[in-house]
Every structure is written in structure tokens, then in C-alpha cells.
Coordinates of C-alpha atoms and ligand atoms in Angstrom, one line a residue:
M297 CA 95.0 25.8 136.4
A298 CA 94.9 29.6 136.1
S299 CA 91.4 31.3 135.5
V300 CA 91.4 32.3 131.9
Y301 CA 87.6 32.3 131.6
E302 CA 85.1 34.8 132.4
G303 CA 82.6 34.8 135.4
P304 CA 80.0 32.0 134.8
V305 CA 82.4 29.8 132.4
Q306 CA 84.9 29.9 135.2
A307 CA 82.1 29.2 137.9
L308 CA 81.0 26.1 135.9
I309 CA 84.5 24.6 135.5
D310 CA 85.3 25.2 139.3
E311 CA 82.0 23.4 140.4
L312 CA 82.5 20.6 138.1
G313 CA 86.1 20.3 139.2
R314 CA 85.0 19.7 142.6
L315 CA 83.2 16.5 141.8
P316 CA 84.8 13.2 142.5
G317 CA 87.2 12.1 139.9
V318 CA 86.8 14.9 137.8
G319 CA 90.4 16.8 137.4
P320 CA 90.6 20.5 136.0
K321 CA 91.0 19.3 132.3
S322 CA 87.8 16.9 132.3
A323 CA 86.2 20.0 134.1
Q324 CA 86.7 22.1 131.2
R325 CA 85.8 19.5 128.8
I326 CA 82.4 18.9 130.5
A327 CA 81.8 22.7 130.9
F328 CA 82.3 23.1 127.0
Y329 CA 80.2 20.2 126.2
L330 CA 77.4 21.6 128.4
L331 CA 77.9 25.2 126.6
K332 CA 77.5 23.6 123.3
A333 CA 74.5 21.4 124.4
A334 CA 70.9 22.1 123.5
P335 CA 69.7 24.6 126.0
E336 CA 67.0 21.7 127.2
D337 CA 69.6 19.2 127.7
A338 CA 71.7 21.6 129.9
K339 CA 68.7 22.7 131.9
R340 CA 67.2 18.9 132.3
L341 CA 70.6 18.1 133.8
A342 CA 70.5 21.2 136.4
R343 CA 67.0 20.2 137.0
V344 CA 67.5 16.6 138.0
I345 CA 70.3 17.5 140.2
V346 CA 68.0 20.1 142.0
D347 CA 65.2 17.5 142.2
A348 CA 67.3 14.5 143.5
K349 CA 68.9 17.1 146.2
D350 CA 65.2 18.2 147.2
R351 CA 63.7 14.8 146.9
V352 CA 66.2 12.2 148.4
S353 CA 67.7 12.0 151.7
W354 CA 68.9 9.6 154.3
C355 CA 66.7 6.6 155.6
R356 CA 66.2 7.4 159.2
R357 CA 66.7 3.6 160.0
C358 CA 69.8 2.5 157.9
F359 CA 70.9 5.5 156.2
N360 CA 70.7 4.4 152.9
I361 CA 69.5 7.1 150.5
S362 CA 65.6 7.4 150.4
E363 CA 62.9 9.4 148.9
G364 CA 60.8 9.0 152.1
E365 CA 61.6 8.5 156.0
L366 CA 62.4 4.8 155.3
C367 CA 64.1 3.4 152.3
V368 CA 62.8 0.6 150.0
F369 CA 64.8 -2.1 152.1
C370 CA 63.5 -0.9 155.4
R371 CA 59.9 -0.8 154.1
D372 CA 60.1 -4.3 152.8
D373 CA 58.4 -6.7 155.2
E374 CA 59.5 -9.7 153.5
R375 CA 63.3 -9.0 154.5
D376 CA 64.9 -10.9 157.3
S377 CA 65.3 -8.4 160.3
A378 CA 67.5 -10.8 162.4
L379 CA 70.2 -10.6 159.6
L380 CA 72.2 -7.2 159.1
A381 CA 74.7 -6.3 156.6
V382 CA 77.0 -3.3 157.6
V383 CA 78.1 -1.5 154.4
E384 CA 80.3 1.8 153.9
E385 CA 78.1 3.5 151.2
P386 CA 74.6 3.1 149.7
R387 CA 76.2 2.1 146.5
D388 CA 77.5 -1.1 148.3
I389 CA 73.8 -2.1 148.8
V390 CA 73.5 -1.9 145.2
A391 CA 76.4 -4.3 144.8
L392 CA 75.0 -6.8 147.3
E393 CA 71.7 -6.6 146.0
R394 CA 73.0 -7.5 142.6
T395 CA 74.1 -11.1 144.0
Q396 CA 70.4 -12.1 144.8
E397 CA 72.0 -13.8 147.9
F398 CA 71.0 -11.6 150.7
R399 CA 67.6 -11.4 152.1
G400 CA 68.5 -9.7 155.1
R401 CA 68.6 -5.7 156.0
Y402 CA 71.2 -3.0 155.6
H403 CA 72.9 -0.5 157.7
V404 CA 75.1 2.1 155.8
L405 CA 78.2 3.6 158.1
Q406 CA 78.2 6.5 155.3
G407 CA 82.2 6.0 155.3
A408 CA 85.1 4.1 156.9
I409 CA 87.7 4.7 159.7
S410 CA 90.5 6.4 158.2
P411 CA 92.9 8.3 160.6
I412 CA 94.6 9.9 157.5
E413 CA 91.4 11.8 156.5
G414 CA 90.4 12.1 160.0
I415 CA 87.2 10.0 159.9
G416 CA 87.0 8.3 163.4
P417 CA 83.9 6.1 164.6
E418 CA 82.0 9.2 165.9
Q419 CA 81.7 10.6 162.2
L420 CA 80.1 7.2 161.1
R421 CA 76.7 5.7 162.0
V422 CA 78.2 3.4 164.6
K423 CA 75.8 4.7 167.5
E424 CA 72.9 4.1 165.3
L425 CA 74.3 0.6 164.4
L426 CA 74.5 -0.6 168.1
A427 CA 70.8 1.0 168.7
R428 CA 69.5 -1.1 166.0
V429 CA 71.3 -4.5 167.0
R430 CA 69.8 -3.9 170.4
D431 CA 66.5 -2.9 169.5
E432 CA 65.7 -4.8 166.3
G433 CA 66.3 -8.6 167.2
V434 CA 69.2 -8.8 165.0
T435 CA 71.2 -12.2 165.5
E436 CA 73.8 -11.8 163.1
V437 CA 75.6 -8.8 161.9
I438 CA 77.4 -9.3 158.4
L439 CA 80.5 -6.9 158.2
A440 CA 80.6 -6.1 154.5
T441 CA 82.8 -3.2 154.7
N442 CA 85.5 -2.9 151.5
P443 CA 88.0 -5.2 151.5
N444 CA 90.9 -2.4 151.6
I445 CA 92.9 -1.1 154.9
E446 CA 89.9 1.2 155.8
G447 CA 87.3 -1.3 155.4
E448 CA 89.3 -4.0 157.2
A449 CA 90.1 -1.4 160.2
T450 CA 86.3 -0.4 160.4
A451 CA 85.2 -4.3 160.5
M452 CA 87.8 -5.3 163.2
Y453 CA 86.7 -2.1 165.1
L454 CA 82.8 -3.0 165.0
A455 CA 83.6 -6.5 165.6
K456 CA 85.0 -5.6 169.0
L457 CA 81.9 -3.7 169.8
L458 CA 79.3 -6.2 168.6
L459 CA 80.9 -9.4 169.8
P460 CA 80.0 -8.9 173.6
A461 CA 76.5 -8.4 172.7
G462 CA 76.5 -12.0 172.1
L463 CA 75.5 -12.1 168.6
R464 CA 77.2 -13.7 165.5
V465 CA 79.5 -11.4 163.7
T466 CA 80.8 -12.5 160.4
R467 CA 82.9 -10.7 157.8
I468 CA 82.6 -11.5 154.0
A469 CA 85.2 -13.9 152.9
S470 CA 88.3 -13.2 151.1
G471 CA 88.4 -13.6 147.3
L472 CA 87.5 -10.2 146.5
P473 CA 90.2 -8.1 145.0
V474 CA 92.2 -6.9 147.9
G475 CA 92.4 -3.1 147.8
G476 CA 89.2 -2.8 145.9
D477 CA 85.8 -1.6 146.5
L478 CA 82.6 -4.0 146.6
E479 CA 81.0 -2.0 143.7
Y480 CA 83.7 -3.2 141.4
A481 CA 83.4 -6.9 142.4
D482 CA 81.1 -9.0 140.0
E483 CA 78.0 -10.3 141.5
V484 CA 79.4 -14.1 141.3
T485 CA 82.6 -13.2 143.5
L486 CA 80.6 -11.1 145.6
G487 CA 77.9 -13.7 146.0
R488 CA 80.7 -16.3 146.9
A489 CA 82.3 -14.0 149.4
L490 CA 78.9 -13.5 151.0
E491 CA 78.1 -17.2 151.2
G492 CA 81.6 -18.0 152.4
R493 CA 81.6 -15.5 155.4
R494 CA 83.3 -16.4 158.5
E495 CA 82.9 -15.8 162.0
V496 CA 84.9 -12.8 163.5
D497 CA 86.9 -13.6 166.5
A498 CA 87.5 -10.8 169.4
Ligands
ZN227 ZN1 66.5 1.9 155.3

């Protein structure tokens, strides 16, 4: 879309257009919504973005989002350290928590292996996962990456690395919508997938 707006308006449209899932038309619509909004509403949005960026970072153990050094799940002594669910993104933790079936800990890879997008294991938190498995008394790793091509490839890659360590490696069961993301699965389906997880073979 050609730039027909002046400085700050175009800058706002450009920035909004860089957000995931926001195309040029939506960016324009949101920009004009904000320009029409009451000044305090628009300023509140700007403030919460800055505030979130300033105060929230990554948990140094599991790489979930966290306000402190450790996230809420890593700080919780009631959770079972022997059981570790590996997910792609922090939002997948939210999906698994909704099932109320899981009382172990999490590890967030911050993505999945995707040759097309140039994402290999070295861009993910794989080294950190192996260190945790070694140091934290983990006996089972549940591979809860998404049921799509990237998620499956990532699960298989991790299984090959983890199985020689002699621990139980499981994959959440099929039954989840293929090609979808965990975050879109309802909690009953996801709860069943977790319960019906199966051993991964080398
Ligand atoms: Zn954590």
C-alpha cells in the first residue's frame, strides 16, 4: 500500500502492520480507531506496552514469560520436577494449564524447528533443556510441541537426543486437530491427548 498519510499517522500504520496477523487494511483501521479514541485510552495502551516490555522477560530456568528471575511455575514447590513438558511457546503452557491434568514443570523452546524459516535447534532452547534434564532429576519428558510438521519434526529431533539419557520420553497423543496449534485445542481434547501420551521410540 502506498504511503498516503503524513509522518506520524503513516508511522503508526507501519508499526501496527508489523504485528502478527495484522495486514495493511487492518493496520489502517486500528490506526484510525486509535486516532479517534479518547487520548487517555490511547495513552493507556501505549503505557501497558511499555510497562510489559520493561517488567516482563524470560524465566531463566524454563524460558516462559516471567516478571522475576523465575516464572510462577518454576517458583511453585508443589509441582513435580521429575515430569517435564516441552512446549514451543509460553501460550502453550496456558493451554496445558487449562486442562488441569498436568502438575509437572515446563520448558519453553521458544519456537520449533523449521528449515523453511531457517530455524534450527541452535535457535531454540535445546541446550538448556538438556542441561535441565541432566541436573533436575527429570524422569519423564513429555514432548508437547504442536501437532503440525514443524512440531512433529521438533519432537522427533528431541526424542533422539533425550532417549540415550535413559529417561521416559513421551509424545502427547494424536486426536488433536492435525496441523493445528495446541492453543486452539479445547481443554477436554488436550487433556485426553496428555493422558493418552505414548512412549517415543528411537
Ligand atoms: Zn519458569
